[in-house]
DNA sequence: TACATTTGTTAACACCGTTAACTATTGTGC
DNA sequence: GCACAATAGTTAACGGTGTTAACAAATGTA
């Protein structure tokens, strides 16, 4: 009575082949270029068959998002297990997180909804430099009036800016939830930590 | 001979009316819902007239991106001027940055290419919780073995995660540029600062 | 063999950005 | 005032997107 099981197996294989074709497209031209029609073309079936295996395009992307979080969690657990001191673990996890993001760029962008039009333009926006200069000059002044005068102000600027953007964009993704009061504390915590490490040796 | 000037002025007004219609659409349904056709509909002209004022859709979005950075820089400069101590300034700038992002969500998302499909789904992804748990448990352990045992581990987790994501996504937007060596230093700097403020009172 | 179910197809709908080809309107030189 | 050139604005199309209704072909069952 293996014929029902064979059918299920074939269905799974079909689903897998859809995901494989989709992933090849994502790797080739980024996930914004992914289209149902291209997938159908790649697997040499008509378009609607895809909808018998996935509710819609988003469901396909969701699959990759889950896969991404699984892979990421695996890698983080892996490096955590290599150390015993929690502080060292936190450092190792941070590095592994960074590695994952850049070794699996497509996954990461999908997981956090990154990289649309601005991606290409943000580099050539002169207007951004004003903001940059305000931040850099303030950091420079802070360093000069501190006991840590040999600090690299450009490095510190990047850190400062990255912390700000990280906090904002994470909170933007997690739509609502916590009250604003609580949210602001995260900012407060991160920035006070940054400033301390900036001005104290 | 004011007729040439009137023409220029009218052209400017037309351009402005396009941007205004576009912005209303963005405010109403987010910038992913913006389409040339909807703009044309709103200003009651045919589609191609828009292309006589803007090269393409991206140029319209670019206009808003510039506007956004200008507004942001203004606000940051404004709060910086209200203080004299650089450390206080850095804190005020951080708060103003946060305020800008959430008071002008659409601008911010445009400026940093945020919020595509994942935005809606990232909340309901069970797979993410594994990663979350790894980070939280490590932070908890670090706190318990530190001299700062009353630290809020959940707050610290958010800070940690936000810093990681911020560094990664900023570096992903600024495609290439610095060598990997230098990039990793930003991570190193931010994380070592975080860990210090985590375990030291 | 006759029927029902599954499987896959074609063709359409309603959108999208972009552009070529055309018309109506305006301004200019005679 | 009139013919001509320049401008402004139009329609209609091209090629693309996600999604689905209607249909045909293959398969399994009675």
PDB file of N, CA and C (backbone and C1' of nucleotides) in Angstrom, chain C residues 1-4, chain D residues 28-30:
ATOM      1  P    DT C   1     -13.150  -1.302 -23.615  1.00  0.00           P
ATOM      2  O5'  DT C   1     -14.415  -0.597 -22.975  1.00  0.00           O
ATOM      3  C5'  DT C   1     -15.670  -1.244 -22.981  1.00  0.00           C
ATOM      4  C4'  DT C   1     -16.515  -0.658 -21.893  1.00  0.00           C
ATOM      5  C3'  DT C   1     -16.696   0.859 -21.977  1.00  0.00           C
ATOM      6  O3'  DT C   1     -18.073   1.175 -21.813  1.00  0.00           O
ATOM      7  C1'  DT C   1     -16.009   0.253 -19.819  1.00  0.00           C
ATOM      8  P    DA C   2     -18.531   2.658 -21.919  1.00  0.00           P
ATOM      9  O5'  DA C   2     -18.719   3.013 -20.384  1.00  0.00           O
ATOM     10  C5'  DA C   2     -19.907   2.692 -19.687  1.00  0.00           C
ATOM     11  C4'  DA C   2     -19.971   3.482 -18.391  1.00  0.00           C
ATOM     12  C3'  DA C   2     -20.034   4.996 -18.581  1.00  0.00           C
ATOM     13  O3'  DA C   2     -20.970   5.536 -17.647  1.00  0.00           O
ATOM     14  C1'  DA C   2     -18.083   4.436 -17.347  1.00  0.00           C
ATOM     15  P    DC C   3     -21.264   7.080 -17.574  1.00  0.00           P
ATOM     16  O5'  DC C   3     -20.500   7.486 -16.236  1.00  0.00           O
ATOM     17  C5'  DC C   3     -20.787   6.805 -15.028  1.00  0.00           C
ATOM     18  C4'  DC C   3     -19.743   7.134 -13.981  1.00  0.00           C
ATOM     19  C3'  DC C   3     -19.563   8.643 -13.713  1.00  0.00           C
ATOM     20  O3'  DC C   3     -19.785   8.901 -12.346  1.00  0.00           O
ATOM     21  C1'  DC C   3     -17.472   7.567 -13.964  1.00  0.00           C
ATOM     22  P    DA C   4     -19.804  10.384 -11.777  1.00  0.00           P
ATOM     23  O5'  DA C   4     -18.425  10.416 -10.985  1.00  0.00           O
ATOM     24  C5'  DA C   4     -18.156   9.441  -9.971  1.00  0.00           C
ATOM     25  C4'  DA C   4     -16.779   9.680  -9.380  1.00  0.00           C
ATOM     26  C3'  DA C   4     -16.525  11.128  -8.959  1.00  0.00           C
ATOM     27  O3'  DA C   4     -15.770  11.109  -7.753  1.00  0.00           O
ATOM     28  C1'  DA C   4     -14.945  10.495 -10.617  1.00  0.00           C
TER      29       DA C   4
ATOM     30  P    DG D  28      -2.650   5.835 -11.434  1.00  0.00           P
ATOM     31  O5'  DG D  28      -4.044   5.761 -10.674  1.00  0.00           O
ATOM     32  C5'  DG D  28      -4.335   6.719  -9.654  1.00  0.00           C
ATOM     33  C4'  DG D  28      -5.749   6.507  -9.139  1.00  0.00           C
ATOM     34  C3'  DG D  28      -6.062   5.078  -8.665  1.00  0.00           C
ATOM     35  O3'  DG D  28      -6.811   5.149  -7.458  1.00  0.00           O
ATOM     36  C1'  DG D  28      -7.629   5.742 -10.314  1.00  0.00           C
ATOM     37  P    DT D  29      -7.230   3.821  -6.662  1.00  0.00           P
ATOM     38  O5'  DT D  29      -8.770   3.727  -7.016  1.00  0.00           O
ATOM     39  C5'  DT D  29      -9.637   4.841  -6.737  1.00  0.00           C
ATOM     40  C4'  DT D  29     -11.067   4.496  -7.111  1.00  0.00           C
ATOM     41  C3'  DT D  29     -11.540   3.099  -6.675  1.00  0.00           C
ATOM     42  O3'  DT D  29     -12.829   3.212  -6.102  1.00  0.00           O
ATOM     43  C1'  DT D  29     -11.943   3.394  -8.992  1.00  0.00           C
ATOM     44  P    DA D  30     -13.489   1.927  -5.386  1.00  0.00           P
ATOM     45  O5'  DA D  30     -14.777   1.651  -6.277  1.00  0.00           O
ATOM     46  C5'  DA D  30     -15.689   2.739  -6.514  1.00  0.00           C
ATOM     47  C4'  DA D  30     -16.765   2.283  -7.489  1.00  0.00           C
ATOM     48  C3'  DA D  30     -17.380   0.911  -7.160  1.00  0.00           C
ATOM     49  O3'  DA D  30     -18.792   1.003  -7.178  1.00  0.00           O
ATOM     50  C1'  DA D  30     -16.465   0.896  -9.375  1.00  0.00           C
TER      51       DA D  30
END
